[in-house]
mmCIF file of C-alpha atoms in Angstrom:
data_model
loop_
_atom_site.group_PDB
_atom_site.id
_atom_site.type_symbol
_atom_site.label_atom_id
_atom_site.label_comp_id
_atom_site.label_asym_id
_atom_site.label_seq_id
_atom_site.Cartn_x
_atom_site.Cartn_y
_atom_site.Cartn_z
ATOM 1 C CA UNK A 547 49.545 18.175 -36.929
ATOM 2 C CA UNK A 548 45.931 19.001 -36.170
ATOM 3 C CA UNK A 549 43.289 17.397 -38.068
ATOM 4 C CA UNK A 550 40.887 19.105 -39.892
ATOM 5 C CA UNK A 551 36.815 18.593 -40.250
ATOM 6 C CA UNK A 552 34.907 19.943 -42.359
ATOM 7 C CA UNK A 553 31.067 19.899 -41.156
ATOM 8 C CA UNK A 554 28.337 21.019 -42.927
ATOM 9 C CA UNK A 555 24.903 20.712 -44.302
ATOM 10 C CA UNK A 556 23.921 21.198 -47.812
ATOM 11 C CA UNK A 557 20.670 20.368 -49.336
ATOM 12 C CA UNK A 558 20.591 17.739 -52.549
ATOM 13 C CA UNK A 559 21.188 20.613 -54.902
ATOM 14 C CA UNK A 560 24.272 21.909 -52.938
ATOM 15 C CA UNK A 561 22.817 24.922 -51.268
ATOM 16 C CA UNK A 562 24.260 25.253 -47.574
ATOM 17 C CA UNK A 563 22.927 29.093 -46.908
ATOM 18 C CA UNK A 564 20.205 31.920 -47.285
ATOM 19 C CA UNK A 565 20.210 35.430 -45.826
ATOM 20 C CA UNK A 566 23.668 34.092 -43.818
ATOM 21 C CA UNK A 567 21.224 30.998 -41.879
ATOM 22 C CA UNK A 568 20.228 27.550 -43.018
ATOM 23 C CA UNK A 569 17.060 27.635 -44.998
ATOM 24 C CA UNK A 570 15.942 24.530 -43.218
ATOM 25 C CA UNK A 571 15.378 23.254 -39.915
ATOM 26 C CA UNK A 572 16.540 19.927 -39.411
ATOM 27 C CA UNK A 573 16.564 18.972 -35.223
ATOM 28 C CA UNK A 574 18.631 15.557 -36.383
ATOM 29 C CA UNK A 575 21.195 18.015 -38.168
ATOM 30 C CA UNK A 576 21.707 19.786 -35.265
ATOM 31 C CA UNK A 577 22.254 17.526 -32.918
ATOM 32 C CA UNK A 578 24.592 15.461 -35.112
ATOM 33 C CA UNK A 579 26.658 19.041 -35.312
ATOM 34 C CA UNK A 580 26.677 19.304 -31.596
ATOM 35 C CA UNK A 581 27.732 15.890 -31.052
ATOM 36 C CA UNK A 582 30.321 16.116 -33.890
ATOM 37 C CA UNK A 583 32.281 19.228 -32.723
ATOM 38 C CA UNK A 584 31.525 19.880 -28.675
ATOM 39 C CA UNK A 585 34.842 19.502 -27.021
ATOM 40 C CA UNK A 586 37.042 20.102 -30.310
ATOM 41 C CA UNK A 587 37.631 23.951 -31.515
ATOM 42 C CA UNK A 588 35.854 25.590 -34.284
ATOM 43 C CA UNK A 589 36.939 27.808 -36.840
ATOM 44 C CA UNK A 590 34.521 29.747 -38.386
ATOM 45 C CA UNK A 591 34.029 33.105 -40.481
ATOM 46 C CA UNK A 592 32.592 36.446 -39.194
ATOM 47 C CA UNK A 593 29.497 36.279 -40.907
ATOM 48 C CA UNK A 594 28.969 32.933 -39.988
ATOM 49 C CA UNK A 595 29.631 33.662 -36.249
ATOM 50 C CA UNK A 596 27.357 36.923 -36.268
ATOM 51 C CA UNK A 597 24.716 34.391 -38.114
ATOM 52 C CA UNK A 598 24.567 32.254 -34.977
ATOM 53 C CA UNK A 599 25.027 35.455 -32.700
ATOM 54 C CA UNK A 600 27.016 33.997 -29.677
ATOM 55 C CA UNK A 601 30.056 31.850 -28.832
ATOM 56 C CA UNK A 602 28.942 28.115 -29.213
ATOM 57 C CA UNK A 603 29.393 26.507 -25.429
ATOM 58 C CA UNK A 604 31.614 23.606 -24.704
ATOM 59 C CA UNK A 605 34.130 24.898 -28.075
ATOM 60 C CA UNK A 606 37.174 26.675 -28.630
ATOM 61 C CA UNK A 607 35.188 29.308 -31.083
ATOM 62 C CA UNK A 608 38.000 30.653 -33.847
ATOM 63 C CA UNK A 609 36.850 33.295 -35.929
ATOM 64 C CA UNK A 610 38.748 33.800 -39.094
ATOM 65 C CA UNK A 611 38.187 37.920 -39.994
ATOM 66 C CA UNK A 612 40.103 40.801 -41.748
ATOM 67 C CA UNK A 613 38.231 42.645 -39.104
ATOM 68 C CA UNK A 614 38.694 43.681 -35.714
ATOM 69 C CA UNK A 615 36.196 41.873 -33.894
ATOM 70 C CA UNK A 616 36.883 41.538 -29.853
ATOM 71 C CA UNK A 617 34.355 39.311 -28.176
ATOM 72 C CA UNK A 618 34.491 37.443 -25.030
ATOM 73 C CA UNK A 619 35.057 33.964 -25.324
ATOM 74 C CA UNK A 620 36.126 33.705 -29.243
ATOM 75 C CA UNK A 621 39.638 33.871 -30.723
ATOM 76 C CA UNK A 622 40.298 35.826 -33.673
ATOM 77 C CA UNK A 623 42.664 34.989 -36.081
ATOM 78 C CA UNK A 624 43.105 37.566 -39.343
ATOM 79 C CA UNK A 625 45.008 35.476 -41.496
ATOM 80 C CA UNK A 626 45.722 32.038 -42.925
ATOM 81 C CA UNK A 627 49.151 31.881 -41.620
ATOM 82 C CA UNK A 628 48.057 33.567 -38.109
ATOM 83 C CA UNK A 629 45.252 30.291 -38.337
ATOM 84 C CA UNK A 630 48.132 27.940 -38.876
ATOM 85 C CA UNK A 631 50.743 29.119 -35.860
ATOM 86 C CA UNK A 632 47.561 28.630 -34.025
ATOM 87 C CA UNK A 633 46.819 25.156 -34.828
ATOM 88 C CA UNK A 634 50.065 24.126 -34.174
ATOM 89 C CA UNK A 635 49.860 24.664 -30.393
ATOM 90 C CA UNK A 636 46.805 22.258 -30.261
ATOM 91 C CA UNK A 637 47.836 19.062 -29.084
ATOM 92 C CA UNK A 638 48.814 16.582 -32.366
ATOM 93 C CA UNK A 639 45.963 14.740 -31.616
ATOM 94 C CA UNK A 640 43.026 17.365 -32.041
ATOM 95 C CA UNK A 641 40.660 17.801 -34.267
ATOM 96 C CA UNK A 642 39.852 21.234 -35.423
ATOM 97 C CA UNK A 643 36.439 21.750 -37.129
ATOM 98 C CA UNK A 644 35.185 23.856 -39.683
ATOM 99 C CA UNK A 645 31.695 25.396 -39.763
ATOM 100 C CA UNK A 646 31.339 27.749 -42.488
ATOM 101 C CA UNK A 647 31.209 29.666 -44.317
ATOM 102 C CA UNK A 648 31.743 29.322 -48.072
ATOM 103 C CA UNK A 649 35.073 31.746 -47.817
ATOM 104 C CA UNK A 650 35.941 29.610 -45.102
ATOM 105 C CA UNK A 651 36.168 26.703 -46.737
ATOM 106 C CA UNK A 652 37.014 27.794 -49.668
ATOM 107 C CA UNK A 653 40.312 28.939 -48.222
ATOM 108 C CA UNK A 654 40.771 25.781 -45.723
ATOM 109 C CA UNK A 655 39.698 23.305 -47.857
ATOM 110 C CA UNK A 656 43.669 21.904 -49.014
ATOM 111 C CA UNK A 657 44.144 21.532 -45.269
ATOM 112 C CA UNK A 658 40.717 19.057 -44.868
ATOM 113 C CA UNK A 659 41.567 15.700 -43.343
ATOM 114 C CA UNK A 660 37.709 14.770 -43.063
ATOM 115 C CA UNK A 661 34.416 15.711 -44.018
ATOM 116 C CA UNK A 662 31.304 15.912 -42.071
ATOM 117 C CA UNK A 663 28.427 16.268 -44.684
ATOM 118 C CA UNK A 664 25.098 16.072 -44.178
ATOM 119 C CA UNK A 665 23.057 16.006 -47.274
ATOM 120 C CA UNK A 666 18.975 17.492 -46.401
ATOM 121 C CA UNK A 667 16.629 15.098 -48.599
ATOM 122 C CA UNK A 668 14.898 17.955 -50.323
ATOM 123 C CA UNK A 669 15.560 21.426 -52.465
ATOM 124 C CA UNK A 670 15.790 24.614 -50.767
ATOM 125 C CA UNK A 671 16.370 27.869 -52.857
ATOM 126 C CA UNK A 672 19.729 29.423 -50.964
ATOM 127 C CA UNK A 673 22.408 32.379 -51.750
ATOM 128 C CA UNK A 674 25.211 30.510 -51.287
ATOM 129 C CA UNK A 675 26.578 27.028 -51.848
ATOM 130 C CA UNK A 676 29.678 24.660 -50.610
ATOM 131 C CA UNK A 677 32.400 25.218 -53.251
ATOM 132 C CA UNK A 678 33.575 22.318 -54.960
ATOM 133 C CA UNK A 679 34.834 19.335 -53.413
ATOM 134 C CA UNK A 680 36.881 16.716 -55.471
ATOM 135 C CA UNK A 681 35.330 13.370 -54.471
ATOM 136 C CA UNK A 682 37.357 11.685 -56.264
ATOM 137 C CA UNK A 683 40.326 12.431 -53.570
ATOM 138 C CA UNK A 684 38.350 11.155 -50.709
ATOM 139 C CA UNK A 685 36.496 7.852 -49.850
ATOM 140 C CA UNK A 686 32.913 7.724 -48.095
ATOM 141 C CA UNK A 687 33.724 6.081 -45.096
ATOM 142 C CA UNK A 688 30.381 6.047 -43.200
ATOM 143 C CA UNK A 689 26.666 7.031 -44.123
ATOM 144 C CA UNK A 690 24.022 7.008 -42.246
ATOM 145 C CA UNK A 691 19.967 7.724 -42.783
ATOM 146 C CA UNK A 692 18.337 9.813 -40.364
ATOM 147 C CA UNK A 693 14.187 9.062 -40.680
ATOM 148 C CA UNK A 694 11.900 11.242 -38.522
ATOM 149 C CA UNK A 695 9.433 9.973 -36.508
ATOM 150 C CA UNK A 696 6.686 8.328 -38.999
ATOM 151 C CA UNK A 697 8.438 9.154 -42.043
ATOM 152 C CA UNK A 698 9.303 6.550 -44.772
ATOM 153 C CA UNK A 699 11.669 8.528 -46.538
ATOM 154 C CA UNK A 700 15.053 10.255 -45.079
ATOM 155 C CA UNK A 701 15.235 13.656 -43.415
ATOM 156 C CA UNK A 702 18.931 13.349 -44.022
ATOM 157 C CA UNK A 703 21.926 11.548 -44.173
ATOM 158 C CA UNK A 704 25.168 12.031 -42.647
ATOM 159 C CA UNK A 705 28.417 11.464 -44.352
ATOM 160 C CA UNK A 706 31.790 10.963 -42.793
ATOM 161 C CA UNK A 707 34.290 11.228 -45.941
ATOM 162 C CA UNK A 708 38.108 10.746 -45.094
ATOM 163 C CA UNK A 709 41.043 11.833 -47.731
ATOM 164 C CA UNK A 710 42.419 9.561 -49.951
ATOM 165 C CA UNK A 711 46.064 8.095 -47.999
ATOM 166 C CA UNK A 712 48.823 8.682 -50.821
#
């Protein structure tokens, strides 16, 4: 079956949204995004695909939407089990990753395999927020400190979390 990532960002008091964008602007973040899920497919929600406004290059974009949305080069898929049939003609060995939003992972988040979190060193007043993830079921498996130029404290840090093996 086809893995599945969660990646996201969320600042230290959980906030991952404003106004459907990121309230910050982290370059590291972004580039550790890019280089986490080019060449894998993404499944994302509507708002969070009209947020960024275009297909992202070099993925399989998967919108998840009660709506009828037809736009070249993204795959719609209305419905959990619809999501699911799809999945399963991805090669066994693919990783699927999911980008957001809260609904989205919500939803998704009993299928998670792995967690891509990165955790913005500082508090940003948002709308919305990662629903609840039970630590306890997964181990940390890798976390890195990202510095910016000059700085002595983190920008970020970014968290690789894989579930707990039964």
């Amino acid at each position: 079956m086809t893995a599945i990532s969660f990646v996201w960002a969320e600042d230290l008091d959980g906030w991952i949204g404003k106004d459907n964008t990121l309230p910050w602007h982290v370059p590291a973040d972004m580039r550790h995004f890019k280089q986490v899920t080019t060449g894998h497919p993404i499944i994302m929600g509507r708002r969070t695909y009209e947020s960024i406004g275009r297909p992202l290059p070099h993925r399989e974009n998967i919108v998840l939407t009660h709506r009828s949305l037809a736009v070249p080069g993204i795959t719609v898929v209305h419905d959990l089990p619809g999501l699911k049939h799809y999945l399963d003609q991805l090669p066994a060995d693919e990783t699927a990753c999911v980008i957001g939003g809260a609904g989205v992972f919500s939803t998704l988040l009993p299928m998670a395999t792995d967690l891509e979190r990165t955790v913005i060193n500082g508090h940003y007043h948002g709308d919305t927020k990662m629903p609840p993830v039970d630590y306890s079921r997964w181990h940390l498996a890798d976390r890195q400190a990202v510095t910016a130029d000059g700085d002595t404290q983190p920008t970020c840090w970014f968290e690789h979390w894989q579930l707990n093996v039964k």
